[in-house]
Each structure stands twice: as C-alpha cells, then as structure tokens.
Amino acid sequence: MFWPTLVLVILAADKPPQVDKPVLFNSKEADAVVSAMRIFPADNPWNADVSQWPLHKNSDAIVASIGNDKPLRCNSDMGYILVPTNQKLVEVKLVEYPDESDKGPYPLPDGVTIEGWPKSYTTDRGVKTPPPLDDIQRDTANENGDRHAIVVDPGKMMLYEFYQLKKTDNGWKAAGAAIFDMESNKLRPDGWTSTDAAGLPLFPAIIRHDELQKGMVNHAMRVTVRNTRRAYVAPATHFASRKTDENLPRMGERLRLKADYDIRGFSKEVQAILKGLKKHGILVADNGIEWALSSAPDERIPSLHEELRKVKGSAF
C-alpha cells in the first residue's frame, strides 16, 4: 500500500535541475541536468536492453561488410546547449530539406554550439585555444561539413536539431531541422530524414562526460559505416543508398558488442562505452567512416582513440 508514495519520491528526486539560462554541454551545470533527465521513455529503442535479443541470421555477413578487422572509433563531434522554457524563439531559413523539416520558430540561443566545437579544434588538433564560437557559427574558415547543432529544452522535454546550421548577417539558415518530443516514442514520418541520414535524433546517442564518470553509457549509441543498404528498419525512417546487397546494414540496424568480449584492462571511460555496447548496442545512423561513434566534443573527456582502436569489428 505504500508503493505509490515511494514511486513519487523517486520521481521527484530524479527531476532535472531547472535551467534559467542557456547552458553549454561542457559544464558541471549541464552534467547535473542531463544526468537527471529521462531522455526518451524507458521503452524507447534508445533505452532498450538488447543484451538477450536473438542473433540475426545474417549477423556475421553484415558485420563482415562493415569490416571485421576495422577498429572502433569515436568522433568528438556532437555538442549541445540546454535552454530555459522561455528561451526566445527565432526563425531559421531552411534551404535544402524544407519539405522534410519541422517548421520553426525555434528556441535557438546566441551561444548555440556547432559540431566539433571546441574539442575538435583544440585537443584533436594539438592547440590550446579554440577559435571564437562566432567564427565557427559563421564558418569564416569555409570548412563546410555537416555542422550539426543540438538544442535541448529540459523543462519542456523538447529536442531541436539542425543540419548545416550557419549564422549570416541576415540571421540563421540550415539545410534542415528536426524536432523531437523526448516524452514520446513517436518516430519521424515514414521516408523522412532528420539531421541524421537515418531519420534518427542525435542527442540520445551522444557519449557524454557525466555518464563516462558514472561508469556506464546507459543507452544505444549512433555509428556510421561506409556502405549501407537501400533500406531502413525502425527506429530509422530513411535510407541514403542505392545498394541492395542484403549483407549491407540497413539504416537503423542495431549491432551489439559480444557478451564475452573481455573489457578488463581498458580505462574506466572506455569500459563505460563497452558496457553500453553490450547492453544497448549501436544504431546505424549515417554513411561515413566505419565503426565511428559520437561523443560530445568535451575537453574533460580524455582521448579515447588509441584504446578504442583495440576493439575490432569482429567483436560485434
């Protein structure tokens, strides 16, 4: 008879701290918020425990098509910014995929971070000081690229993601935009892309500093592979290939690290990733370099590259 009260106490304790101004991902304040969030429902594909799922009959061939001898990698790419519920809404001009985008205006703050900033401009390049964020937002170096941007409203549990976001003298523009309700399991419309080729959200897939410190990445991660099939499987809603070989992974294909893979000897941070790969696996999200995961470009996260390279595709 006391269970309802106990549940309410647990829920209250897990309520994220209030955000009253924009907060960048690489801070203790952001850690406190995201670590207390339920990012999508417990039964969402990103949170599913797949450690006991039966093996696909074509598993060996699919893994081999990605590369049995290719190493696991991790790109320092997907940053995000938290915003309050009253964040000012701004227009973003959608220039490439307006028909498959969720329309604005959007709670886009001045300090929104662009993919890779700051770590890929500092630690990954051997320099101490990143370029000014405004230069990255405007792409003054003409680096182009995917330029993903992620805005999270933890108060409303809403997620806003942008592809090729760029600041101009006339305001913001992007190739496309996607909005997700993080209290819902609703997918993108069938056949629609998102800011990822598979039609998936980016935010729930990111390897974050707070969870590495806890010792477990407790959700599925995104992965890129060089060759995908002209097909998708839920939770993906979109493909980006002309190839029909059934030995190639579909967008949304889930792979997991073998249960008996020995993770002893790896650092705490890498063990946290490998534990997550055994429990939740990875979802094929885009075409790119094989076996590449995504972490926040957070300078508090140590270099994981050399350790992860010890894990080969044959371990999946």
mmCIF file of C-alpha atoms in Angstrom:
data_model
loop_
_atom_site.group_PDB
_atom_site.id
_atom_site.type_symbol
_atom_site.label_atom_id
_atom_site.label_comp_id
_atom_site.label_asym_id
_atom_site.label_seq_id
_atom_site.Cartn_x
_atom_site.Cartn_y
_atom_site.Cartn_z
ATOM 1 C CA MET A 1 0.000 0.000 0.000
ATOM 2 C CA PHE A 2 2.981 2.295 0.271
ATOM 3 C CA TRP A 3 4.377 1.720 -3.234
ATOM 4 C CA PRO A 4 2.702 4.760 -4.891
ATOM 5 C CA THR A 5 4.287 7.101 -2.353
ATOM 6 C CA LEU A 6 7.703 5.535 -2.859
ATOM 7 C CA VAL A 7 7.464 5.922 -6.633
ATOM 8 C CA LEU A 8 6.540 9.583 -6.296
ATOM 9 C CA VAL A 9 9.574 10.198 -4.096
ATOM 10 C CA ILE A 10 11.869 8.585 -6.655
ATOM 11 C CA LEU A 11 10.417 10.633 -9.487
ATOM 12 C CA ALA A 12 10.783 13.854 -7.535
ATOM 13 C CA ALA A 13 14.419 13.053 -6.758
ATOM 14 C CA ASP A 14 15.152 12.460 -10.452
ATOM 15 C CA LYS A 15 13.630 15.725 -11.645
ATOM 16 C CA PRO A 16 16.307 17.673 -13.559
ATOM 17 C CA PRO A 17 17.545 20.951 -12.059
ATOM 18 C CA GLN A 18 15.837 23.991 -13.525
ATOM 19 C CA VAL A 19 17.579 25.765 -16.392
ATOM 20 C CA ASP A 20 17.121 29.547 -16.297
ATOM 21 C CA LYS A 21 19.673 30.479 -18.967
ATOM 22 C CA PRO A 22 21.454 28.711 -21.850
ATOM 23 C CA VAL A 23 23.994 26.168 -20.587
ATOM 24 C CA LEU A 24 26.669 24.560 -22.761
ATOM 25 C CA PHE A 25 27.279 20.808 -22.603
ATOM 26 C CA ASN A 26 30.860 21.037 -21.304
ATOM 27 C CA SER A 27 29.967 22.187 -17.797
ATOM 28 C CA LYS A 28 29.032 20.781 -14.398
ATOM 29 C CA GLU A 29 25.684 22.556 -14.708
ATOM 30 C CA ALA A 30 24.856 20.643 -17.884
ATOM 31 C CA ASP A 31 26.056 17.385 -16.304
ATOM 32 C CA ALA A 32 23.633 17.837 -13.407
ATOM 33 C CA VAL A 33 20.699 18.418 -15.746
ATOM 34 C CA VAL A 34 21.239 15.710 -18.359
ATOM 35 C CA SER A 35 22.193 13.055 -15.803
ATOM 36 C CA ALA A 36 18.794 13.573 -14.137
ATOM 37 C CA MET A 37 16.816 13.520 -17.387
ATOM 38 C CA ARG A 38 14.936 10.557 -18.799
ATOM 39 C CA ILE A 39 15.964 11.053 -22.422
ATOM 40 C CA PHE A 40 13.006 9.427 -24.185
ATOM 41 C CA PRO A 41 10.773 6.857 -22.430
ATOM 42 C CA ALA A 42 12.194 3.758 -20.771
ATOM 43 C CA ASP A 43 10.780 1.546 -23.551
ATOM 44 C CA ASN A 44 12.213 3.716 -26.339
ATOM 45 C CA PRO A 45 14.630 1.993 -28.759
ATOM 46 C CA TRP A 46 17.477 4.165 -27.491
ATOM 47 C CA ASN A 47 16.964 2.800 -23.973
ATOM 48 C CA ALA A 48 16.197 -0.841 -24.817
ATOM 49 C CA ASP A 49 18.279 -3.593 -23.222
ATOM 50 C CA VAL A 50 19.151 -5.791 -26.213
ATOM 51 C CA SER A 51 21.725 -7.975 -24.489
ATOM 52 C CA GLN A 52 19.436 -11.025 -24.700
ATOM 53 C CA TRP A 53 17.926 -10.395 -28.120
ATOM 54 C CA PRO A 54 18.305 -13.292 -30.588
ATOM 55 C CA LEU A 55 21.030 -13.015 -33.199
ATOM 56 C CA HIS A 56 20.050 -12.069 -36.759
ATOM 57 C CA LYS A 57 20.617 -14.941 -39.194
ATOM 58 C CA ASN A 58 22.784 -12.673 -41.355
ATOM 59 C CA SER A 59 24.751 -11.145 -38.493
ATOM 60 C CA ASP A 60 28.205 -12.430 -39.472
ATOM 61 C CA ALA A 61 27.860 -11.246 -43.070
ATOM 62 C CA ILE A 62 26.609 -7.792 -42.060
ATOM 63 C CA VAL A 63 29.462 -7.306 -39.589
ATOM 64 C CA ALA A 64 31.950 -8.503 -42.213
ATOM 65 C CA SER A 65 30.586 -5.970 -44.719
ATOM 66 C CA ILE A 66 31.403 -3.184 -42.271
ATOM 67 C CA GLY A 67 34.842 -4.633 -41.540
ATOM 68 C CA ASN A 68 35.880 -7.434 -39.190
ATOM 69 C CA ASP A 69 39.407 -6.052 -38.974
ATOM 70 C CA LYS A 70 38.443 -2.374 -38.829
ATOM 71 C CA PRO A 71 38.818 -0.590 -35.466
ATOM 72 C CA LEU A 72 36.168 1.039 -33.325
ATOM 73 C CA ARG A 73 36.427 4.826 -33.368
ATOM 74 C CA CYS A 74 34.894 7.817 -31.635
ATOM 75 C CA ASN A 75 34.482 11.274 -33.126
ATOM 76 C CA SER A 76 34.428 14.307 -30.825
ATOM 77 C CA ASP A 77 31.580 15.943 -32.666
ATOM 78 C CA MET A 78 28.088 16.289 -31.188
ATOM 79 C CA GLY A 79 27.810 19.136 -28.688
ATOM 80 C CA TYR A 80 24.551 20.595 -27.393
ATOM 81 C CA ILE A 81 23.149 23.519 -25.450
ATOM 82 C CA LEU A 82 20.402 23.495 -22.818
ATOM 83 C CA VAL A 83 17.844 26.299 -22.865
ATOM 84 C CA PRO A 84 15.130 27.513 -20.467
ATOM 85 C CA THR A 85 11.456 27.071 -21.276
ATOM 86 C CA ASN A 86 11.133 30.792 -22.038
ATOM 87 C CA GLN A 87 14.042 30.912 -24.488
ATOM 88 C CA LYS A 88 13.358 33.457 -27.242
ATOM 89 C CA LEU A 89 12.144 31.881 -30.485
ATOM 90 C CA VAL A 90 13.931 32.753 -33.711
ATOM 91 C CA GLU A 91 13.395 31.944 -37.358
ATOM 92 C CA VAL A 92 15.822 29.703 -39.242
ATOM 93 C CA LYS A 93 15.729 29.680 -43.042
ATOM 94 C CA LEU A 94 15.576 26.060 -44.260
ATOM 95 C CA VAL A 95 17.389 25.870 -47.579
ATOM 96 C CA GLU A 96 17.789 22.210 -48.591
ATOM 97 C CA TYR A 97 15.252 19.896 -46.940
ATOM 98 C CA PRO A 98 12.321 22.155 -46.032
ATOM 99 C CA ASP A 99 9.730 19.533 -47.011
ATOM 100 C CA GLU A 100 11.161 17.003 -44.539
ATOM 101 C CA SER A 101 11.835 19.511 -41.765
ATOM 102 C CA ASP A 102 9.817 20.543 -38.726
ATOM 103 C CA LYS A 103 8.995 24.204 -39.041
ATOM 104 C CA GLY A 104 10.026 26.906 -36.566
ATOM 105 C CA PRO A 105 10.470 29.305 -34.997
ATOM 106 C CA TYR A 106 12.951 27.589 -32.682
ATOM 107 C CA PRO A 107 14.429 28.338 -29.228
ATOM 108 C CA LEU A 108 17.872 28.958 -30.713
ATOM 109 C CA PRO A 109 20.216 30.880 -28.383
ATOM 110 C CA ASP A 110 23.086 33.115 -29.485
ATOM 111 C CA GLY A 111 25.590 30.692 -27.947
ATOM 112 C CA VAL A 112 24.469 27.577 -29.809
ATOM 113 C CA THR A 113 27.448 25.319 -30.418
ATOM 114 C CA ILE A 114 28.306 23.871 -33.819
ATOM 115 C CA GLU A 115 29.514 20.303 -34.375
ATOM 116 C CA GLY A 116 33.077 19.733 -33.184
ATOM 117 C CA TRP A 117 33.498 22.899 -31.110
ATOM 118 C CA PRO A 118 35.592 23.189 -29.018
ATOM 119 C CA LYS A 119 37.484 19.876 -28.635
ATOM 120 C CA SER A 120 37.997 19.035 -32.293
ATOM 121 C CA TYR A 121 39.596 22.472 -32.668
ATOM 122 C CA THR A 122 41.883 22.126 -29.615
ATOM 123 C CA THR A 123 42.812 18.702 -28.228
ATOM 124 C CA ASP A 124 42.266 16.942 -31.538
ATOM 125 C CA ARG A 125 44.487 19.479 -33.339
ATOM 126 C CA GLY A 126 47.101 19.923 -30.634
ATOM 127 C CA VAL A 127 46.301 23.560 -29.831
ATOM 128 C CA LYS A 128 45.212 25.154 -26.559
ATOM 129 C CA THR A 129 42.678 27.779 -27.586
ATOM 130 C CA PRO A 130 39.670 27.136 -29.837
ATOM 131 C CA PRO A 131 38.607 29.720 -32.404
ATOM 132 C CA PRO A 132 35.814 32.055 -31.266
ATOM 133 C CA LEU A 133 32.412 30.382 -31.372
ATOM 134 C CA ASP A 134 31.062 33.195 -33.554
ATOM 135 C CA ASP A 135 33.678 32.326 -36.193
ATOM 136 C CA ILE A 136 32.534 28.705 -36.121
ATOM 137 C CA GLN A 137 28.867 29.706 -36.310
ATOM 138 C CA ARG A 138 29.625 31.838 -39.375
ATOM 139 C CA ASP A 139 32.081 29.284 -40.821
ATOM 140 C CA THR A 140 34.630 32.001 -41.532
ATOM 141 C CA ALA A 141 37.197 29.312 -42.418
ATOM 142 C CA ASN A 142 34.845 27.804 -45.035
ATOM 143 C CA GLU A 143 35.152 24.319 -43.576
ATOM 144 C CA ASN A 144 31.576 23.447 -44.555
ATOM 145 C CA GLY A 145 30.802 19.923 -43.278
ATOM 146 C CA ASP A 146 27.677 18.675 -41.535
ATOM 147 C CA ARG A 147 27.630 21.449 -38.905
ATOM 148 C CA HIS A 148 25.088 19.725 -36.683
ATOM 149 C CA ALA A 149 23.627 21.771 -33.839
ATOM 150 C CA ILE A 150 21.544 20.471 -30.935
ATOM 151 C CA VAL A 151 19.272 22.477 -28.622
ATOM 152 C CA VAL A 152 17.647 20.814 -25.611
ATOM 153 C CA ASP A 153 14.768 22.247 -23.566
ATOM 154 C CA PRO A 154 14.768 20.017 -20.451
ATOM 155 C CA GLY A 155 11.807 21.847 -18.917
ATOM 156 C CA LYS A 156 9.511 21.029 -21.835
ATOM 157 C CA MET A 157 11.448 17.855 -22.729
ATOM 158 C CA MET A 158 11.781 19.033 -26.319
ATOM 159 C CA LEU A 159 14.729 18.485 -28.632
ATOM 160 C CA TYR A 160 15.657 20.669 -31.612
ATOM 161 C CA GLU A 161 18.334 19.551 -34.059
ATOM 162 C CA PHE A 162 19.776 21.281 -37.117
ATOM 163 C CA TYR A 163 21.836 20.192 -40.100
ATOM 164 C CA GLN A 164 24.381 22.593 -41.608
ATOM 165 C CA LEU A 165 23.387 25.439 -39.304
ATOM 166 C CA LYS A 166 25.076 28.727 -40.127
ATOM 167 C CA LYS A 167 24.841 32.296 -38.878
ATOM 168 C CA THR A 168 24.648 35.016 -41.519
ATOM 169 C CA ASP A 169 24.247 38.785 -41.423
ATOM 170 C CA ASN A 170 20.555 38.193 -42.163
ATOM 171 C CA GLY A 171 20.008 35.597 -39.449
ATOM 172 C CA TRP A 172 20.317 31.833 -39.217
ATOM 173 C CA LYS A 173 19.986 29.295 -42.021
ATOM 174 C CA ALA A 174 20.151 25.490 -42.076
ATOM 175 C CA ALA A 175 19.781 22.670 -44.562
ATOM 176 C CA GLY A 176 17.129 21.075 -42.357
ATOM 177 C CA ALA A 177 15.659 20.901 -38.866
ATOM 178 C CA ALA A 178 14.015 18.195 -36.775
ATOM 179 C CA ILE A 179 12.022 18.453 -33.543
ATOM 180 C CA PHE A 180 11.529 15.554 -31.117
ATOM 181 C CA ASP A 181 9.324 15.216 -28.048
ATOM 182 C CA MET A 182 11.524 13.387 -25.527
ATOM 183 C CA GLU A 183 8.483 12.109 -23.634
ATOM 184 C CA SER A 184 7.211 10.293 -26.714
ATOM 185 C CA ASN A 185 8.256 7.286 -28.803
ATOM 186 C CA LYS A 186 6.878 8.868 -31.977
ATOM 187 C CA LEU A 187 9.148 8.453 -34.992
ATOM 188 C CA ARG A 188 9.704 10.790 -37.930
ATOM 189 C CA PRO A 189 7.197 10.368 -40.792
ATOM 190 C CA ASP A 190 7.974 7.298 -42.875
ATOM 191 C CA GLY A 191 10.538 8.178 -45.543
ATOM 192 C CA TRP A 192 11.670 11.391 -43.833
ATOM 193 C CA THR A 193 15.245 12.163 -42.956
ATOM 194 C CA SER A 194 16.256 14.184 -39.888
ATOM 195 C CA THR A 195 19.608 15.841 -39.240
ATOM 196 C CA ASP A 196 20.991 12.297 -39.458
ATOM 197 C CA ALA A 197 20.557 10.285 -42.660
ATOM 198 C CA ALA A 198 18.563 7.560 -40.892
ATOM 199 C CA GLY A 199 15.910 9.968 -39.605
ATOM 200 C CA LEU A 200 17.093 9.457 -36.030
ATOM 201 C CA PRO A 201 17.756 12.036 -33.310
ATOM 202 C CA LEU A 202 21.358 12.770 -32.370
ATOM 203 C CA PHE A 203 21.077 13.787 -28.722
ATOM 204 C CA PRO A 204 20.147 10.404 -27.174
ATOM 205 C CA ALA A 205 23.102 8.768 -28.957
ATOM 206 C CA ILE A 206 25.868 11.032 -27.673
ATOM 207 C CA ILE A 207 28.578 9.686 -25.353
ATOM 208 C CA ARG A 208 28.671 12.269 -22.552
ATOM 209 C CA HIS A 209 31.171 13.175 -19.838
ATOM 210 C CA ASP A 210 28.724 12.633 -16.973
ATOM 211 C CA GLU A 211 27.952 9.035 -17.940
ATOM 212 C CA LEU A 212 31.603 8.159 -18.526
ATOM 213 C CA GLN A 213 32.268 9.276 -14.963
ATOM 214 C CA LYS A 214 29.416 7.078 -13.729
ATOM 215 C CA GLY A 215 30.955 4.085 -15.481
ATOM 216 C CA MET A 216 28.151 3.246 -17.913
ATOM 217 C CA VAL A 217 26.813 4.668 -21.170
ATOM 218 C CA ASN A 218 23.271 3.561 -20.464
ATOM 219 C CA HIS A 219 21.755 3.978 -23.934
ATOM 220 C CA ALA A 220 22.360 2.955 -27.512
ATOM 221 C CA MET A 221 24.969 4.896 -29.458
ATOM 222 C CA ARG A 222 24.995 6.014 -33.084
ATOM 223 C CA VAL A 223 27.504 4.623 -35.542
ATOM 224 C CA THR A 224 28.499 5.436 -39.099
ATOM 225 C CA VAL A 225 29.549 2.874 -41.708
ATOM 226 C CA ARG A 226 30.900 3.300 -45.227
ATOM 227 C CA ASN A 227 28.254 1.293 -47.063
ATOM 228 C CA THR A 228 24.579 0.920 -46.187
ATOM 229 C CA ARG A 229 21.667 -0.755 -47.913
ATOM 230 C CA ARG A 230 18.772 0.955 -49.680
ATOM 231 C CA ALA A 231 16.520 0.121 -46.735
ATOM 232 C CA TYR A 232 15.768 1.111 -43.170
ATOM 233 C CA VAL A 233 14.423 -0.576 -40.072
ATOM 234 C CA ALA A 234 12.732 1.060 -37.081
ATOM 235 C CA PRO A 235 13.504 3.328 -35.373
ATOM 236 C CA ALA A 236 15.051 4.658 -38.604
ATOM 237 C CA THR A 237 12.714 6.221 -41.173
ATOM 238 C CA HIS A 238 15.029 6.977 -44.090
ATOM 239 C CA PHE A 239 17.774 5.392 -46.210
ATOM 240 C CA ALA A 240 20.650 7.011 -48.084
ATOM 241 C CA SER A 241 21.965 4.410 -50.513
ATOM 242 C CA ARG A 242 21.328 2.820 -53.902
ATOM 243 C CA LYS A 243 22.852 -0.523 -52.907
ATOM 244 C CA THR A 244 20.613 -3.556 -52.409
ATOM 245 C CA ASP A 245 23.099 -6.157 -51.134
ATOM 246 C CA GLU A 246 21.408 -7.880 -48.168
ATOM 247 C CA ASN A 247 24.792 -8.268 -46.495
ATOM 248 C CA LEU A 248 24.950 -4.493 -46.011
ATOM 249 C CA PRO A 249 23.400 -2.928 -42.896
ATOM 250 C CA ARG A 250 20.153 -1.011 -43.183
ATOM 251 C CA MET A 251 19.777 2.414 -41.640
ATOM 252 C CA GLY A 252 18.669 1.764 -38.072
ATOM 253 C CA GLU A 253 20.399 -1.636 -37.983
ATOM 254 C CA ARG A 254 21.420 -2.480 -34.424
ATOM 255 C CA LEU A 255 24.687 -4.191 -33.598
ATOM 256 C CA ARG A 256 25.999 -5.081 -30.157
ATOM 257 C CA LEU A 257 29.351 -5.991 -28.659
ATOM 258 C CA LYS A 258 29.688 -9.700 -27.926
ATOM 259 C CA ALA A 259 28.787 -10.545 -24.332
ATOM 260 C CA ASP A 260 32.036 -12.436 -23.747
ATOM 261 C CA TYR A 261 34.294 -9.652 -25.032
ATOM 262 C CA ASP A 262 36.876 -9.035 -22.298
ATOM 263 C CA ILE A 263 36.826 -5.367 -21.277
ATOM 264 C CA ARG A 264 39.344 -5.738 -18.445
ATOM 265 C CA GLY A 265 42.439 -3.633 -18.955
ATOM 266 C CA PHE A 266 40.587 -0.732 -20.561
ATOM 267 C CA SER A 267 40.239 2.632 -18.810
ATOM 268 C CA LYS A 268 37.120 3.469 -16.820
ATOM 269 C CA GLU A 269 35.850 5.661 -19.634
ATOM 270 C CA VAL A 270 36.303 3.056 -22.362
ATOM 271 C CA GLN A 271 34.816 0.346 -20.152
ATOM 272 C CA ALA A 272 31.745 2.581 -19.733
ATOM 273 C CA ILE A 273 31.358 2.677 -23.512
ATOM 274 C CA LEU A 274 31.926 -1.052 -23.968
ATOM 275 C CA LYS A 275 29.393 -1.912 -21.255
ATOM 276 C CA GLY A 276 26.838 0.205 -23.110
ATOM 277 C CA LEU A 277 27.679 -1.526 -26.379
ATOM 278 C CA LYS A 278 26.946 -4.890 -24.773
ATOM 279 C CA LYS A 279 23.656 -3.806 -23.206
ATOM 280 C CA HIS A 280 22.211 -1.335 -25.734
ATOM 281 C CA GLY A 281 24.345 -1.662 -28.857
ATOM 282 C CA ILE A 282 24.748 0.806 -31.701
ATOM 283 C CA LEU A 283 22.296 2.025 -34.337
ATOM 284 C CA VAL A 284 23.478 2.668 -37.894
ATOM 285 C CA ALA A 285 22.688 6.355 -38.357
ATOM 286 C CA ASP A 286 24.661 7.674 -41.312
ATOM 287 C CA ASN A 287 27.177 6.893 -44.024
ATOM 288 C CA GLY A 288 30.762 7.671 -43.068
ATOM 289 C CA ILE A 289 33.917 6.096 -41.752
ATOM 290 C CA GLU A 290 33.262 2.599 -40.417
ATOM 291 C CA TRP A 291 32.607 1.847 -36.728
ATOM 292 C CA ALA A 292 32.650 5.541 -35.727
ATOM 293 C CA LEU A 293 30.732 6.504 -32.578
ATOM 294 C CA SER A 294 29.928 10.074 -31.492
ATOM 295 C CA SER A 295 30.933 11.756 -28.253
ATOM 296 C CA ALA A 296 30.435 15.300 -27.066
ATOM 297 C CA PRO A 297 33.430 17.490 -28.061
ATOM 298 C CA ASP A 298 34.092 17.989 -24.353
ATOM 299 C CA GLU A 299 37.688 18.672 -23.310
ATOM 300 C CA ARG A 300 37.016 16.921 -19.994
ATOM 301 C CA ILE A 301 36.729 13.632 -21.888
ATOM 302 C CA PRO A 302 40.196 12.083 -22.261
ATOM 303 C CA SER A 303 41.455 10.867 -25.603
ATOM 304 C CA LEU A 304 39.821 7.503 -26.261
ATOM 305 C CA HIS A 305 41.189 6.904 -29.737
ATOM 306 C CA GLU A 306 44.070 4.515 -29.102
ATOM 307 C CA GLU A 307 42.138 2.357 -26.654
ATOM 308 C CA LEU A 308 39.074 2.045 -28.848
ATOM 309 C CA ARG A 309 41.230 1.013 -31.808
ATOM 310 C CA LYS A 310 41.979 -2.218 -29.931
ATOM 311 C CA VAL A 311 38.320 -3.197 -30.398
ATOM 312 C CA LYS A 312 37.811 -4.619 -33.890
ATOM 313 C CA GLY A 313 34.630 -5.149 -35.858
ATOM 314 C CA SER A 314 34.831 -8.888 -35.244
ATOM 315 C CA ALA A 315 33.978 -8.168 -31.590
ATOM 316 C CA PHE A 316 30.373 -7.384 -32.676
#
